Amino acid sequence: MSRKYKFHDPEGLYFISFATVGWIDVLTRPDYKDIIVDSLRYCQEKKGLLLYEWTVMTNHVHLLASAKDGFSLSDILRDLKKFTSGNIHSAIKEHPAESRREWMLALLKEAGEANPHNASFQLWQESNQPLLVSTPAEVDRVGTYIRMNPVNEGIVDSPEAYCYSSAYEPGKLRLEEL
């Protein structure tokens, strides 16, 4: 299988995962997760992102998503990752209580220097690993996986208790109906 994952069907529904470089647990603070949630909301409002399920974990994000007609899911994800990368990097530098600042910034700098596509740092792994979801059974399986991820990681006892997920009520982001 090629390491260059692509969105082959522009109208397709995709399960998308993207992770921090080295699977570093960067996203442990609500401030950092909020950057991702706010960016997802912006992409919904301005860039044509249709979001069906989502969760933000400590070192990765899962989405079940598609793009409105006239928009490209690949472009949306590229912009989302670029924006969140810069803003989370700045938040790490500026967070007054960030005890892991020097360690994380050094790892992000090392990853950036190793990648010729980056100037100074890298937060996200390059791949989005999009998987086309085409049957109702796949949609159910992927939706359950995304909602249960925080439970399976021992963060919460029930999916509804994790506020950085589509399972959370009242919900932080608008979800599309399937």
C-alpha atoms as a printed R data frame, in Angstrom:
    type eleno elety resid chain resno       x      y      z
1   ATOM     1    CA   MET     A     1   0.000  0.000  0.000
2   ATOM     2    CA   SER     A     2   1.261  3.460 -0.887
3   ATOM     3    CA   ARG     A     3   2.161  5.804  1.962
4   ATOM     4    CA   LYS     A     4   0.616  8.672 -0.045
5   ATOM     5    CA   TYR     A     5  -3.010  8.499  0.977
6   ATOM     6    CA   LYS     A     6  -5.429 10.333 -1.306
7   ATOM     7    CA   PHE     A     7  -9.042 11.434 -1.467
8   ATOM     8    CA   HIS     A     8  -9.973  9.714 -4.716
9   ATOM     9    CA   ASP     A     9 -13.737 10.372 -4.645
10  ATOM    10    CA   PRO     A    10 -14.411 14.131 -4.276
11  ATOM    11    CA   GLU     A    11 -17.985 13.426 -3.170
12  ATOM    12    CA   GLY     A    12 -17.052 10.563 -0.862
13  ATOM    13    CA   LEU     A    13 -17.457 10.162  2.858
14  ATOM    14    CA   TYR     A    14 -14.097  9.528  4.537
15  ATOM    15    CA   PHE     A    15 -12.752  8.295  7.835
16  ATOM    16    CA   ILE     A    16  -9.713 10.526  8.377
17  ATOM    17    CA   SER     A    17  -7.023 10.162 11.023
18  ATOM    18    CA   PHE     A    18  -4.079 12.450 11.539
19  ATOM    19    CA   ALA     A    19  -1.533 12.293 14.321
20  ATOM    20    CA   THR     A    20   1.210 14.383 15.851
21  ATOM    21    CA   VAL     A    21   4.783 13.622 14.819
22  ATOM    22    CA   GLY     A    22   6.155 10.788 16.906
23  ATOM    23    CA   TRP     A    23   2.689 10.412 18.421
24  ATOM    24    CA   ILE     A    24   3.694 13.061 20.984
25  ATOM    25    CA   ASP     A    25   0.904 13.755 23.489
26  ATOM    26    CA   VAL     A    26   0.766 17.438 22.608
27  ATOM    27    CA   LEU     A    27  -3.008 17.785 22.912
28  ATOM    28    CA   THR     A    28  -3.327 17.255 26.648
29  ATOM    29    CA   ARG     A    29  -4.438 20.809 27.445
30  ATOM    30    CA   PRO     A    30  -7.934 22.099 26.645
31  ATOM    31    CA   ASP     A    31  -6.386 25.246 25.104
32  ATOM    32    CA   TYR     A    32  -4.688 23.146 22.421
33  ATOM    33    CA   LYS     A    33  -7.768 21.027 21.736
34  ATOM    34    CA   ASP     A    34  -9.886 24.189 21.493
35  ATOM    35    CA   ILE     A    35  -7.666 25.402 18.652
36  ATOM    36    CA   ILE     A    36  -8.615 22.281 16.708
37  ATOM    37    CA   VAL     A    37 -12.326 22.575 17.547
38  ATOM    38    CA   ASP     A    38 -12.379 26.247 16.544
39  ATOM    39    CA   SER     A    39 -10.570 25.410 13.307
40  ATOM    40    CA   LEU     A    40 -13.012 22.603 12.512
41  ATOM    41    CA   ARG     A    41 -15.881 25.035 13.096
42  ATOM    42    CA   TYR     A    42 -14.259 27.586 10.781
43  ATOM    43    CA   CYS     A    43 -13.803 24.904  8.109
44  ATOM    44    CA   GLN     A    44 -17.487 24.009  8.452
45  ATOM    45    CA   GLU     A    45 -18.567 27.638  8.092
46  ATOM    46    CA   LYS     A    46 -16.118 28.862  5.447
47  ATOM    47    CA   LYS     A    47 -14.387 25.967  3.682
48  ATOM    48    CA   GLY     A    48 -17.165 23.455  2.970
49  ATOM    49    CA   LEU     A    49 -16.361 20.815  5.595
50  ATOM    50    CA   LEU     A    50 -19.238 18.442  6.320
51  ATOM    51    CA   LEU     A    51 -18.625 16.747  9.664
52  ATOM    52    CA   TYR     A    52 -20.477 13.619 10.779
53  ATOM    53    CA   GLU     A    53 -18.307 12.359 13.674
54  ATOM    54    CA   TRP     A    54 -15.110 13.609 15.301
55  ATOM    55    CA   THR     A    55 -12.847 13.281 18.299
56  ATOM    56    CA   VAL     A    56  -9.648 14.998 19.416
57  ATOM    57    CA   MET     A    57  -7.370 12.743 21.436
58  ATOM    58    CA   THR     A    58  -4.037 13.581 23.101
59  ATOM    59    CA   ASN     A    59  -1.975 12.852 19.989
60  ATOM    60    CA   HIS     A    60  -4.394 12.357 17.103
61  ATOM    61    CA   VAL     A    61  -7.689 13.405 15.568
62  ATOM    62    CA   HIS     A    62 -10.384 11.245 13.961
63  ATOM    63    CA   LEU     A    63 -13.011 12.613 11.586
64  ATOM    64    CA   LEU     A    64 -15.847 11.167  9.568
65  ATOM    65    CA   ALA     A    65 -16.218 13.887  6.971
66  ATOM    66    CA   SER     A    66 -16.888 14.946  3.421
67  ATOM    67    CA   ALA     A    67 -16.830 18.215  1.488
68  ATOM    68    CA   LYS     A    68 -19.645 20.283  0.048
69  ATOM    69    CA   ASP     A    69 -19.911 20.491 -3.720
70  ATOM    70    CA   GLY     A    70 -17.239 22.790 -5.091
71  ATOM    71    CA   PHE     A    71 -14.860 22.173 -2.175
72  ATOM    72    CA   SER     A    72 -11.963 19.750 -1.815
73  ATOM    73    CA   LEU     A    73 -11.587 17.641  1.337
74  ATOM    74    CA   SER     A    74  -7.864 17.414  0.631
75  ATOM    75    CA   ASP     A    75  -7.565 21.219  0.555
76  ATOM    76    CA   ILE     A    76  -9.655 21.577  3.712
77  ATOM    77    CA   LEU     A    77  -7.423 19.121  5.616
78  ATOM    78    CA   ARG     A    78  -4.250 20.763  4.302
79  ATOM    79    CA   ASP     A    79  -5.428 24.180  5.509
80  ATOM    80    CA   LEU     A    80  -6.720 22.814  8.822
81  ATOM    81    CA   LYS     A    81  -3.425 21.097  9.613
82  ATOM    82    CA   LYS     A    82  -1.356 24.122  8.575
83  ATOM    83    CA   PHE     A    83  -3.417 26.548 10.657
84  ATOM    84    CA   THR     A    84  -3.645 24.356 13.751
85  ATOM    85    CA   SER     A    85   0.036 23.499 13.552
86  ATOM    86    CA   GLY     A    86   1.116 27.131 13.718
87  ATOM    87    CA   ASN     A    87  -1.385 28.068 16.390
88  ATOM    88    CA   ILE     A    88  -0.694 25.097 18.637
89  ATOM    89    CA   HIS     A    89   3.053 25.693 18.255
90  ATOM    90    CA   SER     A    90   2.546 29.310 19.377
91  ATOM    91    CA   ALA     A    91   0.268 28.216 22.228
92  ATOM    92    CA   ILE     A    92   2.925 25.795 23.503
93  ATOM    93    CA   LYS     A    93   5.486 28.625 23.492
94  ATOM    94    CA   GLU     A    94   3.164 31.026 25.312
95  ATOM    95    CA   HIS     A    95   1.287 28.781 27.754
96  ATOM    96    CA   PRO     A    96   2.329 29.922 31.249
97  ATOM    97    CA   ALA     A    97   1.903 26.474 32.818
98  ATOM    98    CA   GLU     A    98   3.404 24.347 30.022
99  ATOM    99    CA   SER     A    99   5.969 22.236 31.871
100 ATOM   100    CA   ARG     A   100   6.825 20.222 28.743
101 ATOM   101    CA   ARG     A   101   7.536 23.280 26.565
102 ATOM   102    CA   GLU     A   102  11.265 22.791 25.934
103 ATOM   103    CA   TRP     A   103  10.909 19.058 25.307
104 ATOM   104    CA   MET     A   104   7.968 19.370 22.909
105 ATOM   105    CA   LEU     A   105   9.421 22.322 20.995
106 ATOM   106    CA   ALA     A   106  12.706 20.456 20.546
107 ATOM   107    CA   LEU     A   107  10.904 17.392 19.160
108 ATOM   108    CA   LEU     A   108   8.758 19.518 16.821
109 ATOM   109    CA   LYS     A   109  11.847 21.389 15.630
110 ATOM   110    CA   GLU     A   110  13.724 18.128 15.011
111 ATOM   111    CA   ALA     A   111  10.777 16.770 12.984
112 ATOM   112    CA   GLY     A   112  10.574 19.984 10.977
113 ATOM   113    CA   GLU     A   113  14.279 20.026 10.188
114 ATOM   114    CA   ALA     A   114  14.091 16.412  9.004
115 ATOM   115    CA   ASN     A   115  11.303 17.271  6.543
116 ATOM   116    CA   PRO     A   116  12.282 19.401  3.508
117 ATOM   117    CA   HIS     A   117   8.671 20.645  3.242
118 ATOM   118    CA   ASN     A   118   8.935 22.560  6.533
119 ATOM   119    CA   ALA     A   119  10.956 25.581  7.506
120 ATOM   120    CA   SER     A   120  11.308 25.276 11.265
121 ATOM   121    CA   PHE     A   121   8.969 22.776 12.926
122 ATOM   122    CA   GLN     A   122   6.363 20.100 12.263
123 ATOM   123    CA   LEU     A   123   3.391 19.222 14.456
124 ATOM   124    CA   TRP     A   124   1.350 16.820 12.301
125 ATOM   125    CA   GLN     A   125   2.487 13.741 10.459
126 ATOM   126    CA   GLU     A   126   2.069 14.336  6.732
127 ATOM   127    CA   SER     A   127  -0.509 11.614  6.123
128 ATOM   128    CA   ASN     A   128  -4.253 11.985  6.720
129 ATOM   129    CA   GLN     A   129  -4.914  8.293  6.059
130 ATOM   130    CA   PRO     A   130  -8.313  8.871  4.414
131 ATOM   131    CA   LEU     A   131 -10.415  5.726  4.062
132 ATOM   132    CA   LEU     A   132 -13.525  5.857  1.891
133 ATOM   133    CA   VAL     A   133 -16.606  4.785  3.866
134 ATOM   134    CA   SER     A   134 -19.261  3.538  1.487
135 ATOM   135    CA   THR     A   135 -21.762  1.272  3.235
136 ATOM   136    CA   PRO     A   136 -24.133  1.857  6.160
137 ATOM   137    CA   ALA     A   137 -22.339 -0.890  8.108
138 ATOM   138    CA   GLU     A   138 -18.990  0.885  7.608
139 ATOM   139    CA   VAL     A   139 -20.513  4.211  8.673
140 ATOM   140    CA   ASP     A   140 -21.838  2.591 11.874
141 ATOM   141    CA   ARG     A   141 -18.518  0.844 12.594
142 ATOM   142    CA   VAL     A   142 -16.445  4.006 12.024
143 ATOM   143    CA   GLY     A   143 -18.868  6.186 13.994
144 ATOM   144    CA   THR     A   144 -18.746  3.800 16.934
145 ATOM   145    CA   TYR     A   145 -14.946  3.636 16.754
146 ATOM   146    CA   ILE     A   146 -14.646  7.440 16.807
147 ATOM   147    CA   ARG     A   147 -17.125  7.890 19.673
148 ATOM   148    CA   MET     A   148 -15.585  5.067 21.728
149 ATOM   149    CA   ASN     A   149 -11.959  6.157 21.272
150 ATOM   150    CA   PRO     A   150 -11.856  8.244 24.509
151 ATOM   151    CA   VAL     A   151 -13.538  5.399 26.425
152 ATOM   152    CA   ASN     A   152 -11.128  2.804 25.043
153 ATOM   153    CA   GLU     A   153  -8.211  5.029 26.043
154 ATOM   154    CA   GLY     A   154  -9.534  5.261 29.621
155 ATOM   155    CA   ILE     A   155 -10.116  9.008 29.498
156 ATOM   156    CA   VAL     A   156 -13.849  8.771 30.281
157 ATOM   157    CA   ASP     A   157 -16.356  6.064 31.219
158 ATOM   158    CA   SER     A   158 -18.926  6.947 28.571
159 ATOM   159    CA   PRO     A   159 -18.603  8.589 25.140
160 ATOM   160    CA   GLU     A   160 -21.026 11.368 26.092
161 ATOM   161    CA   ALA     A   161 -18.700 12.474 28.909
162 ATOM   162    CA   TYR     A   162 -15.838 13.451 26.577
163 ATOM   163    CA   CYS     A   163 -16.343 17.051 25.475
164 ATOM   164    CA   TYR     A   164 -13.858 16.838 22.576
165 ATOM   165    CA   SER     A   165 -16.011 14.418 20.637
166 ATOM   166    CA   SER     A   166 -19.152 14.276 18.540
167 ATOM   167    CA   ALA     A   167 -20.710 12.047 21.225
168 ATOM   168    CA   TYR     A   168 -20.695 14.921 23.741
169 ATOM   169    CA   GLU     A   169 -24.009 16.594 24.466
170 ATOM   170    CA   PRO     A   170 -24.785 19.471 23.921
171 ATOM   171    CA   GLY     A   171 -22.021 19.301 21.336
172 ATOM   172    CA   LYS     A   172 -19.255 21.690 20.356
173 ATOM   173    CA   LEU     A   173 -19.659 21.344 16.585
174 ATOM   174    CA   ARG     A   174 -22.571 21.030 14.179
175 ATOM   175    CA   LEU     A   175 -22.956 17.508 12.842
176 ATOM   176    CA   GLU     A   176 -24.450 16.550  9.493
177 ATOM   177    CA   GLU     A   177 -27.148 13.918  9.180
178 ATOM   178    CA   LEU     A   178 -26.333 10.790  7.185
